[in-house]
Every structure is written in C-alpha cells, then in structure tokens.
Amino acid sequence: MSKPTAKRTASLTLAATAVLTLAFVTSAAADGSAPKAAPAAATAAAPSVSGSPEGAFTRIADFYGAYIDAVYDGDGQTADRLRAFYLSEPLQAELRTWEETNHADGVLRAQNVPLEWKVTSTGNGMGKANATVTLTWGSDTTQVFVQADLATRKIVSVRG
C-alpha cells in the first residue's frame, strides 16, 4: 500500500473534522437548546499528575513514586540516590538504624514493595508539610506518616 500524499492526508483530516463538527451540531435539540452532555464515562479526563518543585508536599509524593519504582525495579543505586536527595541527613541515619533493627525498608516500613501508593496531604503546621502515604499490598493497606520541612523541602520524618 502506498503512502498517502500530503494533499490526500490534509483532505482526510478536513473530512474527519467536518464529520465530527456535523455530529456535534446535529446533536442539538430541534428547539435550538444546547446539546446534551455525553455520559460521564465517555468524557472522563485522562489521569494526570501535577506538582511544583517549590512545594514540600509535592516533594513527598515525588520521592515516594520514584523510590517505589526504583525498589520495584531492583535498582538499589537509584534508591540510594533518591534517599540522599530527598531525605534529610538525620532522617537517613535514623532510617539506617531502624532498618538494622527491623530487617525491613524504613521508607516503606516493610520487607516488600507495594503494588500501589497514594500520598495525601494532611496539612502544614510548625514549619512542616504533613502527609499520609497509603501503601497497597494486594488486598491490604498500610499507612506511613511523613513530614517535610517547608524551608528545605527535605523529608525529615517517616513514621508508621
């Protein structure tokens, strides 16, 4: 099959646009009222993630997403670099001690990698951004409570 020419491609695009426009215009009621809204499932927005490098809460979410990906992929070197970048030095030391005592990952508070994660802001106060990280392990969930310093945006506490 030969490739369509630029002129034919433009014609096909114009024809498709005309059909879609005609379908929208003719979906209006005969009395001139606006067209009815499409069912919610048909117009649901695609998933999206947003954030800001200036926000401490965003840093918590960014860290947990990237860290879980690195651990899931077995990339210990990346996981270590993420810890060094996102976690305060005192917290890094605290986590090493916790991990030696508990024989588990201190960031995740577990020996395994969760299948899903969700970070929810629980507000700011006393110079800290507070968040709850919900980790899903099949049918079970656990929660980790995380704080980041608003000034440095470094994660300073992980409890759970």
PDB file of C-alpha atoms in Angstrom, residues 9-67:
ATOM      1  CA  THR A   9      -3.801  13.426   4.199  1.00  0.00           C
ATOM      2  CA  ALA A  10      -4.976  17.019   4.554  1.00  0.00           C
ATOM      3  CA  SER A  11      -8.221  16.158   2.752  1.00  0.00           C
ATOM      4  CA  LEU A  12      -8.831  13.170   5.047  1.00  0.00           C
ATOM      5  CA  THR A  13      -8.162  15.289   8.112  1.00  0.00           C
ATOM      6  CA  LEU A  14     -10.525  18.007   6.875  1.00  0.00           C
ATOM      7  CA  ALA A  15     -13.230  15.415   6.128  1.00  0.00           C
ATOM      8  CA  ALA A  16     -12.895  13.855   9.593  1.00  0.00           C
ATOM      9  CA  THR A  17     -13.101  17.277  11.242  1.00  0.00           C
ATOM     10  CA  ALA A  18     -16.218  18.097   9.215  1.00  0.00           C
ATOM     11  CA  VAL A  19     -17.903  14.832  10.250  1.00  0.00           C
ATOM     12  CA  LEU A  20     -17.138  15.433  13.934  1.00  0.00           C
ATOM     13  CA  THR A  21     -18.362  19.029  13.711  1.00  0.00           C
ATOM     14  CA  LEU A  22     -21.538  17.951  11.923  1.00  0.00           C
ATOM     15  CA  ALA A  23     -22.164  15.249  14.547  1.00  0.00           C
ATOM     16  CA  PHE A  24     -21.833  17.808  17.333  1.00  0.00           C
ATOM     17  CA  VAL A  25     -24.002  20.443  15.657  1.00  0.00           C
ATOM     18  CA  THR A  26     -26.750  17.978  14.737  1.00  0.00           C
ATOM     19  CA  SER A  27     -26.849  16.600  18.269  1.00  0.00           C
ATOM     20  CA  ALA A  28     -28.522  19.830  19.430  1.00  0.00           C
ATOM     21  CA  ALA A  29     -32.229  19.552  20.120  1.00  0.00           C
ATOM     22  CA  ALA A  30     -34.628  20.703  17.438  1.00  0.00           C
ATOM     23  CA  ASP A  31     -35.742  23.595  19.630  1.00  0.00           C
ATOM     24  CA  GLY A  32     -32.237  25.089  19.476  1.00  0.00           C
ATOM     25  CA  SER A  33     -31.201  24.153  23.016  1.00  0.00           C
ATOM     26  CA  ALA A  34     -27.651  23.109  23.730  1.00  0.00           C
ATOM     27  CA  PRO A  35     -26.648  19.531  23.091  1.00  0.00           C
ATOM     28  CA  LYS A  36     -26.992  17.121  25.990  1.00  0.00           C
ATOM     29  CA  ALA A  37     -23.827  16.248  27.844  1.00  0.00           C
ATOM     30  CA  ALA A  38     -22.207  12.973  26.900  1.00  0.00           C
ATOM     31  CA  PRO A  39     -22.196  10.215  29.510  1.00  0.00           C
ATOM     32  CA  ALA A  40     -19.538  10.705  32.191  1.00  0.00           C
ATOM     33  CA  ALA A  41     -17.568   7.637  31.133  1.00  0.00           C
ATOM     34  CA  ALA A  42     -17.212   8.974  27.610  1.00  0.00           C
ATOM     35  CA  THR A  43     -15.916  12.361  28.751  1.00  0.00           C
ATOM     36  CA  ALA A  44     -13.791  11.330  31.739  1.00  0.00           C
ATOM     37  CA  ALA A  45     -10.457  13.093  31.709  1.00  0.00           C
ATOM     38  CA  ALA A  46      -7.272  11.127  31.329  1.00  0.00           C
ATOM     39  CA  PRO A  47      -5.341  10.578  34.570  1.00  0.00           C
ATOM     40  CA  SER A  48      -2.880  13.315  35.376  1.00  0.00           C
ATOM     41  CA  VAL A  49      -0.255  14.132  37.973  1.00  0.00           C
ATOM     42  CA  SER A  50       0.952  17.610  38.764  1.00  0.00           C
ATOM     43  CA  GLY A  51       3.174  19.303  41.269  1.00  0.00           C
ATOM     44  CA  SER A  52       5.691  22.018  41.874  1.00  0.00           C
ATOM     45  CA  PRO A  53       9.387  21.819  42.710  1.00  0.00           C
ATOM     46  CA  GLU A  54       8.726  24.545  45.279  1.00  0.00           C
ATOM     47  CA  GLY A  55       6.249  22.547  47.349  1.00  0.00           C
ATOM     48  CA  ALA A  56       7.327  20.282  50.192  1.00  0.00           C
ATOM     49  CA  PHE A  57       4.204  18.131  49.791  1.00  0.00           C
ATOM     50  CA  THR A  58       4.966  17.586  46.097  1.00  0.00           C
ATOM     51  CA  ARG A  59       8.466  16.505  47.084  1.00  0.00           C
ATOM     52  CA  ILE A  60       6.999  13.825  49.373  1.00  0.00           C
ATOM     53  CA  ALA A  61       4.820  12.496  46.539  1.00  0.00           C
ATOM     54  CA  ASP A  62       7.666  12.671  44.016  1.00  0.00           C
ATOM     55  CA  PHE A  63      10.002  10.817  46.358  1.00  0.00           C
ATOM     56  CA  TYR A  64       7.599   8.000  47.148  1.00  0.00           C
ATOM     57  CA  GLY A  65       6.673   7.478  43.496  1.00  0.00           C
ATOM     58  CA  ALA A  66      10.280   7.395  42.299  1.00  0.00           C
ATOM     59  CA  TYR A  67      11.555   5.417  45.292  1.00  0.00           C
TER      60      TYR A  67
END
